[in-house]
Amino acid sequence: KHAIRYLSNYAPDLGFNGMHFYAQAQLLTAEKRWGDLIGLALAIRSSENLSVPLIAFSYFVEGKGEFRRGRKTAATTAFNQIASYSTKANHYGIYIGSNLWELGFPKAAHALLTHEQERYRNRIAYWELMFDIGLALKLQSPLLQAAENLFRLSPETTHYEANYASLLISQRIRHDE
């Protein structure tokens, strides 16, 4: 409680950065203060010199607060705004995308994470997430791309090899592989 009070009262005087907002969002989430979480999102967007990734983060925070209050339509509206803003400048993309997936919003997660491919192209966790999302949404091309990259990054992992081979066979492409 003291940390939340400090962040909301004194951090503006010291100059906000993304970590202040992230920490405050985490604390509000831990205390299940959903209304305050939505308020934080609005405060982020009303800040001066706001970076584009922080705008994306603010819509995620707002959507999470709305979702936890049982307002799925408002949450979906906020989550759908996220992909309009680039998160490439920092870690927000993978954090927001994985949280959207966990909250049950695979379309919003896919829309955001598709733009992160180059940044995370050598990270297994990213491709595992994209594989799960592709499977859930029944998106053949992204599913194949995720399976191919998982196999490329870890060819000794049996289930990556099996997933990739199964998709190649089911889609009847690359007969030489």
Coordinates of C-alpha atoms in Angstrom, one line a residue:
K1 CA 0.0 0.0 0.0
H2 CA 2.8 2.4 0.8
A3 CA 4.5 1.6 -2.6
I4 CA 1.3 2.4 -4.5
R5 CA 0.8 5.6 -2.5
Y6 CA 4.4 6.6 -3.2
L7 CA 4.2 5.9 -6.9
S8 CA 1.0 7.8 -7.3
N9 CA 2.0 10.8 -5.2
Y10 CA 5.7 11.3 -5.7
A11 CA 6.8 9.6 -8.9
P12 CA 5.3 12.4 -11.1
D13 CA 7.6 14.9 -9.4
L14 CA 10.6 12.6 -10.1
G15 CA 9.8 12.1 -13.7
F16 CA 7.8 9.1 -14.9
N17 CA 9.3 6.3 -16.9
G18 CA 7.8 3.0 -18.0
M19 CA 9.0 1.1 -15.0
H20 CA 7.0 3.4 -12.7
F21 CA 3.8 2.6 -14.5
Y22 CA 4.7 -1.1 -14.8
A23 CA 5.4 -1.3 -11.0
Q24 CA 2.3 0.5 -10.1
A25 CA 0.2 -1.7 -12.4
Q26 CA 1.7 -4.8 -10.9
L27 CA 0.9 -3.6 -7.3
L28 CA -2.6 -2.6 -8.2
T29 CA -3.1 -6.0 -9.8
A30 CA -1.8 -7.8 -6.8
E31 CA -4.3 -6.0 -4.6
K32 CA -7.1 -6.5 -7.1
R33 CA -7.8 -2.8 -7.3
W34 CA -9.4 -2.9 -10.8
G35 CA -10.9 0.6 -10.7
D36 CA -7.5 2.1 -9.8
L37 CA -5.9 0.0 -12.6
I38 CA -8.3 1.6 -15.1
G39 CA -7.5 5.0 -13.6
L40 CA -3.8 4.3 -14.0
A41 CA -4.4 3.6 -17.7
L42 CA -6.1 7.0 -18.1
A43 CA -3.3 8.7 -16.2
I44 CA -0.7 7.1 -18.4
R45 CA -2.4 8.4 -21.5
S46 CA -2.7 11.9 -20.1
S47 CA 1.0 12.1 -19.2
E48 CA 3.3 14.4 -21.2
N49 CA 6.0 13.1 -23.4
L50 CA 4.4 9.7 -23.6
S51 CA 6.2 7.0 -25.6
V52 CA 4.2 4.9 -28.1
P53 CA 4.9 1.6 -26.2
L54 CA 3.5 3.2 -23.1
I55 CA 0.3 4.0 -24.9
A56 CA 0.0 0.3 -25.8
F57 CA 0.7 -0.7 -22.2
S58 CA -2.0 1.7 -21.0
Y59 CA -4.6 0.0 -23.2
F60 CA -3.5 -3.3 -21.8
V61 CA -3.8 -2.1 -18.2
E62 CA -7.3 -0.6 -19.0
G63 CA -8.4 -3.8 -20.6
K64 CA -7.2 -5.9 -17.8
G65 CA -9.0 -3.8 -15.2
E66 CA -12.2 -3.9 -17.3
F67 CA -11.9 -7.7 -17.8
R68 CA -11.4 -8.3 -14.1
R69 CA -14.5 -6.2 -13.4
G70 CA -16.5 -8.5 -15.6
R71 CA -16.8 -6.1 -18.5
K72 CA -15.6 -8.2 -21.4
T73 CA -16.8 -5.8 -24.1
A74 CA -15.0 -2.9 -22.7
A75 CA -11.9 -5.1 -22.2
T76 CA -12.0 -6.2 -25.8
T77 CA -12.3 -2.7 -27.0
A78 CA -9.2 -1.7 -25.0
F79 CA -7.3 -4.8 -26.0
N80 CA -8.1 -4.2 -29.7
Q81 CA -6.4 -0.7 -29.5
I82 CA -3.1 -2.2 -28.5
A83 CA -2.0 -3.5 -31.9
S84 CA -2.3 0.1 -33.3
Y85 CA 0.8 1.1 -31.2
S86 CA 4.3 -0.2 -31.7
T87 CA 5.8 -2.0 -28.7
K88 CA 9.2 -2.6 -30.3
A89 CA 11.1 -0.1 -28.2
N90 CA 11.0 -2.3 -25.1
H91 CA 9.7 -5.4 -23.5
Y92 CA 6.0 -4.5 -23.5
G93 CA 5.1 -6.5 -26.6
I94 CA 5.9 -10.0 -25.3
Y95 CA 4.6 -9.2 -21.8
I96 CA 1.3 -7.8 -23.1
G97 CA 0.9 -10.6 -25.7
S98 CA 1.5 -13.4 -23.3
N99 CA -0.9 -11.8 -20.8
L100 CA -3.6 -11.3 -23.5
W101 CA -3.2 -15.0 -24.3
E102 CA -3.5 -16.0 -20.6
L103 CA -6.6 -13.8 -20.2
G104 CA -8.3 -15.6 -23.2
F105 CA -7.8 -13.0 -25.9
P106 CA -5.9 -14.9 -28.6
K107 CA -6.9 -12.6 -31.5
A108 CA -5.6 -9.5 -29.7
A109 CA -2.4 -11.4 -28.7
H110 CA -1.9 -12.5 -32.3
A111 CA -2.4 -9.0 -33.7
L112 CA 0.2 -7.6 -31.3
L113 CA 2.8 -10.4 -31.4
T114 CA 2.8 -10.7 -35.2
H115 CA 4.7 -7.4 -35.3
E116 CA 7.3 -8.7 -32.8
Q117 CA 8.6 -11.5 -35.1
E118 CA 11.9 -9.9 -36.0
R119 CA 12.7 -8.9 -32.5
Y120 CA 12.0 -12.3 -31.0
R121 CA 12.9 -14.5 -34.0
N122 CA 15.5 -16.5 -32.0
R123 CA 13.4 -16.9 -28.8
I124 CA 11.8 -20.3 -28.2
A125 CA 9.2 -18.8 -25.7
Y126 CA 8.0 -16.4 -28.4
W127 CA 7.5 -19.2 -31.0
E128 CA 5.8 -21.5 -28.4
L129 CA 3.4 -18.7 -27.7
M130 CA 2.8 -18.1 -31.4
F131 CA 2.3 -21.8 -31.9
D132 CA -0.4 -22.0 -29.1
I133 CA -2.1 -18.9 -30.5
G134 CA -2.0 -20.2 -34.1
L135 CA -3.5 -23.5 -32.9
A136 CA -6.2 -21.8 -30.9
L137 CA -7.2 -19.6 -33.8
K138 CA -6.7 -22.3 -36.4
L139 CA -4.4 -20.1 -38.5
Q140 CA -2.4 -22.4 -40.7
S141 CA 0.3 -20.1 -42.0
P142 CA 1.3 -18.7 -38.5
L143 CA 1.0 -22.1 -37.0
L144 CA 3.4 -23.6 -39.6
Q145 CA 5.8 -20.6 -39.2
A146 CA 5.9 -21.1 -35.4
A147 CA 6.4 -24.9 -35.8
E148 CA 9.2 -24.3 -38.3
N149 CA 11.0 -21.8 -36.1
L150 CA 10.7 -24.0 -33.0
F151 CA 12.2 -26.8 -35.0
R152 CA 14.9 -24.5 -36.4
L153 CA 15.8 -23.3 -32.9
S154 CA 15.7 -26.7 -31.2
P155 CA 15.9 -29.5 -33.7
E156 CA 16.7 -32.1 -31.1
T157 CA 13.3 -31.5 -29.3
T158 CA 11.1 -34.4 -30.4
H159 CA 7.8 -32.7 -30.1
Y160 CA 9.0 -29.7 -32.1
E161 CA 10.1 -32.0 -34.9
A162 CA 6.8 -34.0 -34.7
N163 CA 4.7 -30.8 -34.8
Y164 CA 6.6 -29.4 -37.7
A165 CA 6.5 -32.7 -39.7
S166 CA 2.7 -33.1 -38.9
L167 CA 2.0 -29.7 -40.2
L168 CA 4.1 -30.2 -43.4
I169 CA 2.3 -33.4 -44.1
S170 CA -1.2 -32.1 -43.3
Q171 CA -0.7 -29.1 -45.5
R172 CA 1.1 -31.2 -48.2
I173 CA 3.9 -28.8 -48.6
R174 CA 7.7 -29.2 -48.8
H175 CA 7.6 -32.9 -49.7
D176 CA 11.4 -33.0 -49.6
E177 CA 11.4 -32.4 -45.8

